[in-house]
Tab-separated table of C-alpha atoms and ligand atoms in Angstrom:
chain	number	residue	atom	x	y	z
A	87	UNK	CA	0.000	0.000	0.000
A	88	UNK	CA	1.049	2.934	-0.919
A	89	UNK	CA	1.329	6.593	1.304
A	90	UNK	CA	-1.633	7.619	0.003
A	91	UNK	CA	-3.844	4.334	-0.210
A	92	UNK	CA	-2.558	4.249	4.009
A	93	UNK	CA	-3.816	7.653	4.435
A	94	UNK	CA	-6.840	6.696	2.638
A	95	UNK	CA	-7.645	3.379	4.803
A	96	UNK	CA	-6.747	5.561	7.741
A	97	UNK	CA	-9.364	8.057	7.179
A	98	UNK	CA	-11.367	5.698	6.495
A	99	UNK	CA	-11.164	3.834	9.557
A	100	UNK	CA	-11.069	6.930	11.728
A	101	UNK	CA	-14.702	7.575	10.049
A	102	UNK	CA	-16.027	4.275	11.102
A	103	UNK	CA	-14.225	4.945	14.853
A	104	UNK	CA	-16.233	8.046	14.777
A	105	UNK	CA	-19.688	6.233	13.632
A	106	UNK	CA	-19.001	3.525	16.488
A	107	UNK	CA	-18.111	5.937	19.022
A	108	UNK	CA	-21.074	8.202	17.902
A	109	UNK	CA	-23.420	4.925	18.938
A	110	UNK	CA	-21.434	4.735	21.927
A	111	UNK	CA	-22.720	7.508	22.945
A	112	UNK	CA	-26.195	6.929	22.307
A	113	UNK	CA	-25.641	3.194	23.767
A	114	UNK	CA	-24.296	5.423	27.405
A	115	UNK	CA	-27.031	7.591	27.140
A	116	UNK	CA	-29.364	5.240	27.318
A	117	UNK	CA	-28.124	3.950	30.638
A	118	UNK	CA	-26.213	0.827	28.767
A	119	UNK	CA	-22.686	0.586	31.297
A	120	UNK	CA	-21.285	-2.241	29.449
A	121	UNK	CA	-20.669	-0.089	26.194
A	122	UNK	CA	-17.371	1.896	26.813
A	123	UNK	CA	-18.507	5.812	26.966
A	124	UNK	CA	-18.310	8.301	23.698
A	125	UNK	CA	-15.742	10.166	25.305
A	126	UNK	CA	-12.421	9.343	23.224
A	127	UNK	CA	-10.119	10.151	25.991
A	128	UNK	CA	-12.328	7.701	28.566
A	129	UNK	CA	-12.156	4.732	25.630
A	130	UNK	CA	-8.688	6.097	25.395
A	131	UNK	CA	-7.756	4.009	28.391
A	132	UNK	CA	-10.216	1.021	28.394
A	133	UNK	CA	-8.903	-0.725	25.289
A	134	UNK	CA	-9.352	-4.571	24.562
A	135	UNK	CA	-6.099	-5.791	23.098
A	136	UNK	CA	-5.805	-9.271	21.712
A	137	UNK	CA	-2.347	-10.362	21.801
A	138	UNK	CA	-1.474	-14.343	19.565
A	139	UNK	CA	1.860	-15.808	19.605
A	140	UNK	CA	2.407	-18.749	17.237
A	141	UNK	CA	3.536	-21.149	19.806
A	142	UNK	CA	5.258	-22.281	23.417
A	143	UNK	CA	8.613	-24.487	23.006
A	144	UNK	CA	10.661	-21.757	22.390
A	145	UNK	CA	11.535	-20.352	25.879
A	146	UNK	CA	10.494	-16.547	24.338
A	147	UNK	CA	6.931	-16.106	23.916
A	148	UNK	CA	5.828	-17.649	27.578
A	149	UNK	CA	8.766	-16.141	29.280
A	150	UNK	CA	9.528	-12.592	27.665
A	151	UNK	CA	7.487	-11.870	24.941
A	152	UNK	CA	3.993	-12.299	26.972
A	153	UNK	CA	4.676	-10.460	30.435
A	154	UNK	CA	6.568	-7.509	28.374
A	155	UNK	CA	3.875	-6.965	26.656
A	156	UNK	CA	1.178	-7.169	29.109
A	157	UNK	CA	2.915	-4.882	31.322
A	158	UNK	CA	3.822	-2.269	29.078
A	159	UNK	CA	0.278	-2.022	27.955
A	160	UNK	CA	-0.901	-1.739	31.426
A	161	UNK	CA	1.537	1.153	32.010
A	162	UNK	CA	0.423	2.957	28.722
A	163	UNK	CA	-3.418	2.419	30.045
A	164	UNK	CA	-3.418	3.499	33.210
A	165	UNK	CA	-3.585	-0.150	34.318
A	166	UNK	CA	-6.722	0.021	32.407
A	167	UNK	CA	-5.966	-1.713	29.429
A	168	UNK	CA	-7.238	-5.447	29.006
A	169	UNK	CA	-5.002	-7.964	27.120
A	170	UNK	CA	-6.318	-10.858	25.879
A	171	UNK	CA	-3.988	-13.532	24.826
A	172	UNK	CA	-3.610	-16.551	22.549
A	173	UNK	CA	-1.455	-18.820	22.145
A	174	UNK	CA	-1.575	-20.939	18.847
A	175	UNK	CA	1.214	-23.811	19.529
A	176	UNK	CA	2.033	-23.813	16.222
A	177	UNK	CA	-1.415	-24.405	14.548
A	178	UNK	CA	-2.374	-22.067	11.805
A	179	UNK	CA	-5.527	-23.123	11.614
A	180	UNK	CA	-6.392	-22.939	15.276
A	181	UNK	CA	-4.447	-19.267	15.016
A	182	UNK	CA	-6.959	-18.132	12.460
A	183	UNK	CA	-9.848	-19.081	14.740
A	184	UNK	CA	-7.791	-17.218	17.534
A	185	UNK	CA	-8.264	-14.083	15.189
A	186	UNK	CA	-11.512	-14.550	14.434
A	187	UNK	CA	-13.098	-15.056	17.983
A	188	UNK	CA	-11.306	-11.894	19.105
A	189	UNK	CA	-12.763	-10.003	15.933
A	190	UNK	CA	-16.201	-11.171	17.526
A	191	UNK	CA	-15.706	-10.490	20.487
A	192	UNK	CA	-14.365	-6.809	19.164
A	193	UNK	CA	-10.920	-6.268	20.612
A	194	UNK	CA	-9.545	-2.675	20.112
A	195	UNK	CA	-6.209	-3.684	18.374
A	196	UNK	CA	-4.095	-7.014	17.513
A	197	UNK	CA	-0.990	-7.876	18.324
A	198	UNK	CA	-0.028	-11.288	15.973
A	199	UNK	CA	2.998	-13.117	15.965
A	200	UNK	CA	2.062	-15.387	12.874
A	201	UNK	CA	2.524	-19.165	12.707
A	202	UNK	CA	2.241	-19.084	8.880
A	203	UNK	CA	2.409	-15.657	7.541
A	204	UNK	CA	-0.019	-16.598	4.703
A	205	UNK	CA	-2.497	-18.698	5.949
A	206	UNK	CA	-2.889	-16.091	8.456
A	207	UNK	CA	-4.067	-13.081	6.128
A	208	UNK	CA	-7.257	-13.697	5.397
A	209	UNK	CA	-7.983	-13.394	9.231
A	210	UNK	CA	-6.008	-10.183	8.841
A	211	UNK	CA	-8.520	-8.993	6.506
A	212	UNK	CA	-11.569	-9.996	8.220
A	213	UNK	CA	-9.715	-7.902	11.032
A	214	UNK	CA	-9.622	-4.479	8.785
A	215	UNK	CA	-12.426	-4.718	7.762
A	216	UNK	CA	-14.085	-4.928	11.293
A	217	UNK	CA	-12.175	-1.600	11.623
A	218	UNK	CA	-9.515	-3.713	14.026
A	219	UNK	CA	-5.529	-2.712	13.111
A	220	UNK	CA	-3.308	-5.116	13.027
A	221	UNK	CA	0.395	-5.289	14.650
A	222	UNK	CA	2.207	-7.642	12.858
A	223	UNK	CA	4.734	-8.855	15.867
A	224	UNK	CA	8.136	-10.216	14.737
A	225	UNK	CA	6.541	-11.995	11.762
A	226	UNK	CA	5.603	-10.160	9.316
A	227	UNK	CA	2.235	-11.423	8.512
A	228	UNK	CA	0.630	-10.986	5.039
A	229	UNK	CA	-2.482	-9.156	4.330
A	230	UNK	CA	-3.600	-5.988	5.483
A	231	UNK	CA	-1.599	-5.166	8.365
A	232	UNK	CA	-0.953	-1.303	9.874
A	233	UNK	CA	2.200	-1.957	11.832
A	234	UNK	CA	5.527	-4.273	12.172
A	235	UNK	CA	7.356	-4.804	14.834
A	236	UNK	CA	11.008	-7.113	14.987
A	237	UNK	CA	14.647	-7.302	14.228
A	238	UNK	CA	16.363	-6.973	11.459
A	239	UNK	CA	16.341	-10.798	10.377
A	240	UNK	CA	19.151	-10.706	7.284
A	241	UNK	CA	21.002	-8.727	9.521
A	242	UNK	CA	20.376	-12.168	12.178
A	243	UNK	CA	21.849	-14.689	9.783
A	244	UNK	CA	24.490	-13.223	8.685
A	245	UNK	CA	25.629	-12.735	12.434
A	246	UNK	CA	25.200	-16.349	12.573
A	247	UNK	CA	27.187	-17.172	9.462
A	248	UNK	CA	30.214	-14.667	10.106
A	249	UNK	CA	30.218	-15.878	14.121
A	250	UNK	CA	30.582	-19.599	12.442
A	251	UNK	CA	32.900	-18.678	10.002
A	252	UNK	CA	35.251	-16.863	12.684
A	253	UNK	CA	35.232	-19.910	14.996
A	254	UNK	CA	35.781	-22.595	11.932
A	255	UNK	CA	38.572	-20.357	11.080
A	256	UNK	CA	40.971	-22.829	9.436
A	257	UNK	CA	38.563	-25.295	9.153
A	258	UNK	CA	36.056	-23.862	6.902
A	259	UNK	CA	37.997	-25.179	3.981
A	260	UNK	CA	38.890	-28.707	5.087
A	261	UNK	CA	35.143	-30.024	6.099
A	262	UNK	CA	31.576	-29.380	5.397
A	263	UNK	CA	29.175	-27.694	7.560
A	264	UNK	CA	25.517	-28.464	8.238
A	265	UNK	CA	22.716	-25.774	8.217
A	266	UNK	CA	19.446	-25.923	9.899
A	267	UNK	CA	16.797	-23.424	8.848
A	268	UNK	CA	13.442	-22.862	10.917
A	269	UNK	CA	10.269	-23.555	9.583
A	270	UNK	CA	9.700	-22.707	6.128
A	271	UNK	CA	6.055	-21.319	7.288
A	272	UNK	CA	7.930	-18.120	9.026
A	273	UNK	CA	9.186	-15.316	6.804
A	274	UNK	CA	11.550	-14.776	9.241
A	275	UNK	CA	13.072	-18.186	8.946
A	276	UNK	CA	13.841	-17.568	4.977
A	277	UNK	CA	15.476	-14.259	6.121
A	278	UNK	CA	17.770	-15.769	8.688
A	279	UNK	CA	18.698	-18.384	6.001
A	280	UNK	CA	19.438	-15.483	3.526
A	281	UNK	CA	21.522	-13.608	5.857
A	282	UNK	CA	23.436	-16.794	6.680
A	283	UNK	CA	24.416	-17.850	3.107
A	284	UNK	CA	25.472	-14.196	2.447
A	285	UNK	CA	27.852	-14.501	4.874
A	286	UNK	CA	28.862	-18.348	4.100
A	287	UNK	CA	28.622	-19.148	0.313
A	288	UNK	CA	31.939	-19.450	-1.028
A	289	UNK	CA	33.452	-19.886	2.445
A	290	UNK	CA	32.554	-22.973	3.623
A	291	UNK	CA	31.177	-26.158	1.896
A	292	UNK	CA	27.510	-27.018	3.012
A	293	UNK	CA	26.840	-30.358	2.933
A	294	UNK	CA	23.173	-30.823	4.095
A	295	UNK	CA	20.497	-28.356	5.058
A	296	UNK	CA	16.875	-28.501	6.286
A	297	UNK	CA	14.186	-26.548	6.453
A	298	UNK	CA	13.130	-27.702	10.313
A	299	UNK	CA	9.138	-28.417	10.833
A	300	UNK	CA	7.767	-26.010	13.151
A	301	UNK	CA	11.223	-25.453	14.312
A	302	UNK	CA	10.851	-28.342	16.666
A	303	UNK	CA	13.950	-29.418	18.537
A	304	UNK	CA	13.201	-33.061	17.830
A	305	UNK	CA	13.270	-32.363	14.217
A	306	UNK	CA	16.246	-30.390	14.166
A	307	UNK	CA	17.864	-33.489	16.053
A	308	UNK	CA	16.003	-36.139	13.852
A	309	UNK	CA	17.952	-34.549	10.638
A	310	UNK	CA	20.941	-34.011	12.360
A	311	UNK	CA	21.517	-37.243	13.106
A	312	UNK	CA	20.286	-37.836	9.023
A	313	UNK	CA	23.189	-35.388	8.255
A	314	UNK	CA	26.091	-37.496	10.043
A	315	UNK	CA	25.342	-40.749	8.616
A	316	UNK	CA	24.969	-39.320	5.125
A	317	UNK	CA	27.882	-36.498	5.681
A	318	UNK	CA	30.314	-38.867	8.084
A	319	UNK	CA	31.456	-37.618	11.462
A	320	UNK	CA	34.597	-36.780	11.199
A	321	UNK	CA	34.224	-34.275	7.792
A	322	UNK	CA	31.398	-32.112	10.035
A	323	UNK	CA	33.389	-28.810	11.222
A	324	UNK	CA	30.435	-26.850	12.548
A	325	UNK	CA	26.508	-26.539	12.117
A	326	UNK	CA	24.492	-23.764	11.166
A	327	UNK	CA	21.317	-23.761	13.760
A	328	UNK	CA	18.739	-20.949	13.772
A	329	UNK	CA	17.689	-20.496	16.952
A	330	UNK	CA	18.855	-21.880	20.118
A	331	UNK	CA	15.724	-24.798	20.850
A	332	UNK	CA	16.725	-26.541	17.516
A	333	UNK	CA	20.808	-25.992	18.468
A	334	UNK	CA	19.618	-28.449	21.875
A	335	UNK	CA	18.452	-31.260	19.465
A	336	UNK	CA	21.371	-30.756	17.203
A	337	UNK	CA	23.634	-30.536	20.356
A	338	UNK	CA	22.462	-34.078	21.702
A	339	UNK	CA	22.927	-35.770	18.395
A	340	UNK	CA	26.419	-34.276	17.995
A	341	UNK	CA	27.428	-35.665	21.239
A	342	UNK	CA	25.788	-39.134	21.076
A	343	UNK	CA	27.875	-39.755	17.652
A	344	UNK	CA	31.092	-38.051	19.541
A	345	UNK	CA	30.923	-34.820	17.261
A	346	UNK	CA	32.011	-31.493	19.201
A	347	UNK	CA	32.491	-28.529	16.457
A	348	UNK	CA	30.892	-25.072	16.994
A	349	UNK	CA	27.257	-24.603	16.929
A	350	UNK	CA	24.791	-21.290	16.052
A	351	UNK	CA	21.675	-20.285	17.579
A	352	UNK	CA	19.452	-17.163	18.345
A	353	UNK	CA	17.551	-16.483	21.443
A	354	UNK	CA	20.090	-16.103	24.104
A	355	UNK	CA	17.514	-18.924	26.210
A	356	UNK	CA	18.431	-19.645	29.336
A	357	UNK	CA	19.754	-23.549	28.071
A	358	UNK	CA	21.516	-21.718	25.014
A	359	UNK	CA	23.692	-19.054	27.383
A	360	UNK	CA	24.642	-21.973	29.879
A	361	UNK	CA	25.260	-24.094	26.658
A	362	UNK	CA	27.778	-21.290	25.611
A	363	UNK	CA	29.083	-21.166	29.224
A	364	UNK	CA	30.578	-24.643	28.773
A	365	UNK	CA	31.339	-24.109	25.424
A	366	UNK	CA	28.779	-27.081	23.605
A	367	UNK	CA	26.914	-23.878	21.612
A	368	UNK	CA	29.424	-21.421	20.226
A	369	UNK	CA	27.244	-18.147	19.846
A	370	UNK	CA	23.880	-17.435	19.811
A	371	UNK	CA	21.894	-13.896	18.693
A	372	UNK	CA	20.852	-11.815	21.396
A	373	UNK	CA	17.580	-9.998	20.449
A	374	UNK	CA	16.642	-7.862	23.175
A	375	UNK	CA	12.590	-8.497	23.822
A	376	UNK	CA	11.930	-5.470	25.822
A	377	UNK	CA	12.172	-2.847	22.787
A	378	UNK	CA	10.379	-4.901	20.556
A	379	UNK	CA	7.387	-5.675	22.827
A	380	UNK	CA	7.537	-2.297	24.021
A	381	UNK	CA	7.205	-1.024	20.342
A	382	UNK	CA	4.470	-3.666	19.931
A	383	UNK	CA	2.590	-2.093	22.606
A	384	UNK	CA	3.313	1.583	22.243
A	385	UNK	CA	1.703	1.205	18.644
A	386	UNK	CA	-1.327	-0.598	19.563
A	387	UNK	CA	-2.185	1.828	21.541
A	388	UNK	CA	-1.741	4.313	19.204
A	389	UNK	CA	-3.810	2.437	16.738
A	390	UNK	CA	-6.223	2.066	19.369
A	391	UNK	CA	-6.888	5.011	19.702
A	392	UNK	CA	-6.538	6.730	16.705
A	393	UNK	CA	-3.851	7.769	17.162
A	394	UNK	CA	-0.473	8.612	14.435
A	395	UNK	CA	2.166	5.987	14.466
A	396	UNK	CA	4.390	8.365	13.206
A	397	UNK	CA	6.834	9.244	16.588
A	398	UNK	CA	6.991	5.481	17.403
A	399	UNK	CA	7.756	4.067	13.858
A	400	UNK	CA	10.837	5.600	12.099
A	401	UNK	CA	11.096	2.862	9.252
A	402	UNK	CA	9.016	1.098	7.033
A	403	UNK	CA	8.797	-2.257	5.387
A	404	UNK	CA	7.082	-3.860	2.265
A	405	UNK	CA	5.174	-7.863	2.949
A	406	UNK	CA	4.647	-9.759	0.046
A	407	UNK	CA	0.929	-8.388	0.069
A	408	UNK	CA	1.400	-4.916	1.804
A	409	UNK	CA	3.967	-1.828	0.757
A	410	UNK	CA	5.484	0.473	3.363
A	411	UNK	CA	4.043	-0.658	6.519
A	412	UNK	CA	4.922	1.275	9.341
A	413	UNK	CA	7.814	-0.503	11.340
A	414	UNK	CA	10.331	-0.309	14.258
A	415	UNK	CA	13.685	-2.853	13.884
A	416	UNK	CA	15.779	-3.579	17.190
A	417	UNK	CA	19.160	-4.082	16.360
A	418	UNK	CA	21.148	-7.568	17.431
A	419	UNK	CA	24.448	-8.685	19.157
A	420	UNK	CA	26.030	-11.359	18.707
A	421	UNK	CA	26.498	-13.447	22.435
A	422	UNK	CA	29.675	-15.233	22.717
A	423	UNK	CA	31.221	-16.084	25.987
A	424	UNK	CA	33.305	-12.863	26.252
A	425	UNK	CA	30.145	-10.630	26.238
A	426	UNK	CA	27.212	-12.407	28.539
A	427	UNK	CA	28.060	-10.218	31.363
A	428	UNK	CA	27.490	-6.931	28.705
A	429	UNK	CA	24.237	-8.440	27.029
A	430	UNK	CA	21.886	-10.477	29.085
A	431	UNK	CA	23.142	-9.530	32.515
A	432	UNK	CA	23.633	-5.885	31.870
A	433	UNK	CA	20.442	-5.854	30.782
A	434	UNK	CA	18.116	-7.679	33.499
A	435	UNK	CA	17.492	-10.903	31.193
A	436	UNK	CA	19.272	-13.449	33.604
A	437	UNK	CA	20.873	-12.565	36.664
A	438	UNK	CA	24.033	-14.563	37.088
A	439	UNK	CA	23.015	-16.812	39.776
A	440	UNK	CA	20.642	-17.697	37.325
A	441	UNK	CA	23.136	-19.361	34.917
A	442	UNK	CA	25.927	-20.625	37.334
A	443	UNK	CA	23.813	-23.066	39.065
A	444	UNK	CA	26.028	-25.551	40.298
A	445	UNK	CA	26.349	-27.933	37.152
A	446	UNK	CA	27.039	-24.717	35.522
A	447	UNK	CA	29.327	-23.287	38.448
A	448	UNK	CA	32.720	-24.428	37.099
A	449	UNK	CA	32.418	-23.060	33.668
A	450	UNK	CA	31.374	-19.616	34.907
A	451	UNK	CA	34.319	-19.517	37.284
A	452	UNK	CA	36.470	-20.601	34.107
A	453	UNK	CA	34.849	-17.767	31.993
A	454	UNK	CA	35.702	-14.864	34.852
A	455	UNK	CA	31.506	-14.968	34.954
A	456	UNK	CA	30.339	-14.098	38.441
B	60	LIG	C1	11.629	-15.872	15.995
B	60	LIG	C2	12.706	-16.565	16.790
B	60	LIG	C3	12.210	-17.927	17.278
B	60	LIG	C4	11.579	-18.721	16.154
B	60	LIG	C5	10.882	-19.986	16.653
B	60	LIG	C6	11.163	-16.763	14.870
B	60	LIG	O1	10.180	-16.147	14.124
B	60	LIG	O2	12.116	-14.647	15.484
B	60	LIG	O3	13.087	-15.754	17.882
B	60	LIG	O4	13.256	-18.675	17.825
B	60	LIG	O5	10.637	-17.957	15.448
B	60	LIG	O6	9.740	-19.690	17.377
């Protein structure tokens, strides 16, 4: 969509705000105390947003995503804003339904981290057109959405891929590496993958890669162990792994064929940090949830109440179905075991007590990490 069209759909959904709040009033007048008041400031504050993330093995969404959010839209509400939350464990079809029981029940705003970006627009739509905007929440969902919130996810893999690259050193041109993708249902997965052959092709030979099923762990270990019986063990120097869940499954089948060579990931989970701590996981990407899910927040709000996105959203991005969406990218470190005190700790994530628990304890102390 283009400036104008947005501008367009804007007014025109700030027309049908006004015809809703105009029966609003009507509704109050007439005694009814379970339809929010005309007053724009008053429904300024009691907003219904529905909030869907696309699943709950990944440590994030349940841990960091959820509460983030939920607080920050308290504190931008007065403590009066409602969240309503959904959480789709990784079926699109039951995340459609999600969408469509909060458009019936008339949420203010959605905040939707997609399990498949394009079986999810045509709950987008139905969305817009029941004058509901649409945060599109680290995936960037197709269809009609206002806003985007996430990293920048070429910019992810090709952390990944120079990290490997710089602990193969030697090594990238005597073996073959391994790469393990997420789920080919996540836009973001495709962009890690870019970002990670930009920085690999022509370095390093790969000689397997997957696109992992709902980025389970069990598959990533399933076609691990595929990949050292069909590669051999001993011409493996290191494996490409998206995120840190899949880099445990990979990490157990390494070990159970006698394999240690460095291994990616993303997430900076608990398991992945004290993985790095004793040196199983080489890196993984730090993405720091608190600005994203703040951003999240901040513009469904906004949205919400009719407000402009245009002090909260400084970029823009084009889906495969919607041009120049509105959008705010957090930038991303990559965590090694020389900078967990300056990432996670610095920052609140884990405290270090946290990650030295006594299996743990020995590495730390190795690592100067107390
Ligand atoms: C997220 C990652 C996450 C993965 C699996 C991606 O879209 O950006 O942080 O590990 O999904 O849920």
């Amino acid at each position: 969509m283009n400036t104008r069209m947005r501008r367009t759909a804007m007014a025109v959904a700030a027309s049908a705000l006004a015809v809703s709040l105009a029966a609003c009033g009507s509704a109050a007048e007439s005694g009814d105390k379970d339809k929010d008041s005309g007053d724009s400031a008053a429904k300024g504050d009691n907003i219904k947003v529905g909030l869907l993330l696309p699943e709950n093995q990944t440590a994030r969404y349940e841990k960091f995503d959820k509460p983030l959010i939920e607080k920050k839209i308290k504190e931008l509400t007065n403590n009066k804003g409602e969240v309503i939350y959904a959480n789709a464990k990784q079926d699109a079809s039951q995340q459609n339904q999600q969408v469509d029981t909060m458009v019936t029940n008339k949420v203010d705003v959605l905040i939707l981290d997609a399990v498949d970006a394009k079986a999810i627009a045509g709950s987008v739509k139905k969305a817009k057109e029941a004058g509901i905007p649409v945060v599109a929440y680290d995936r960037l969902a197709e269809g009609p959405i206002d806003a985007y919130t996430s990293f920048d996810n070429v910019t992810v893999g090709k952390t990944q891929g120079e990290a490997l690259l710089e602990a193969l050193g030697d090594k990238a041109e005597k073996g073959q590496i391994v790469m393990m993708n997420g789920s080919s249902t996540d836009p973001n997965a495709a962009q890690f993958k870019k970002g990670a052959h930009e920085a690999l092709d022509g370095k390093v030979k790969v000689g397997r890669e997957y696109d992992t099923k709902e980025w389970k762990p069990e598959n990533a270990n399933a076609n691990m162990e595929g990949a050292i019986s069909a590669i051999g063990k001993d011409k493996i120097v290191g494996v490409y792994s998206a995120n840190d869940g899949m880099a445990g499954g990979i990490i157990t089948a390494l070990k159970a064929a006698g394999i240690k060579v460095p291994v990616t990931g993303q997430d900076a989970e608990l398991a992945g940090v004290q993985r790095i701590v004793t040196g199983e996981q080489f890196m993984s990407v730090y993405k720091p949830y608190a600005p994203e899910a703040d951003a999240a927040a901040e513009m469904a709000v906004a949205l919400a109440q009719g407000k402009s996105l245009d002090s909260i959203a400084k970029d823009t991005v084009d889906s495969a179905t919607t041009k120049g969406v509105p959008s705010v990218l957090v930038p991303v470190v990559s965590l090694t075991q020389e900078n967990i005190n300056d990432t996670v700790i610095k920052d609140g994530v884990y405290t270090v007590e946290e990650i030295c628990t006594g299996k743990y304890k020995a590495a730390c102390d190795k690592i100067g990490l107390k």
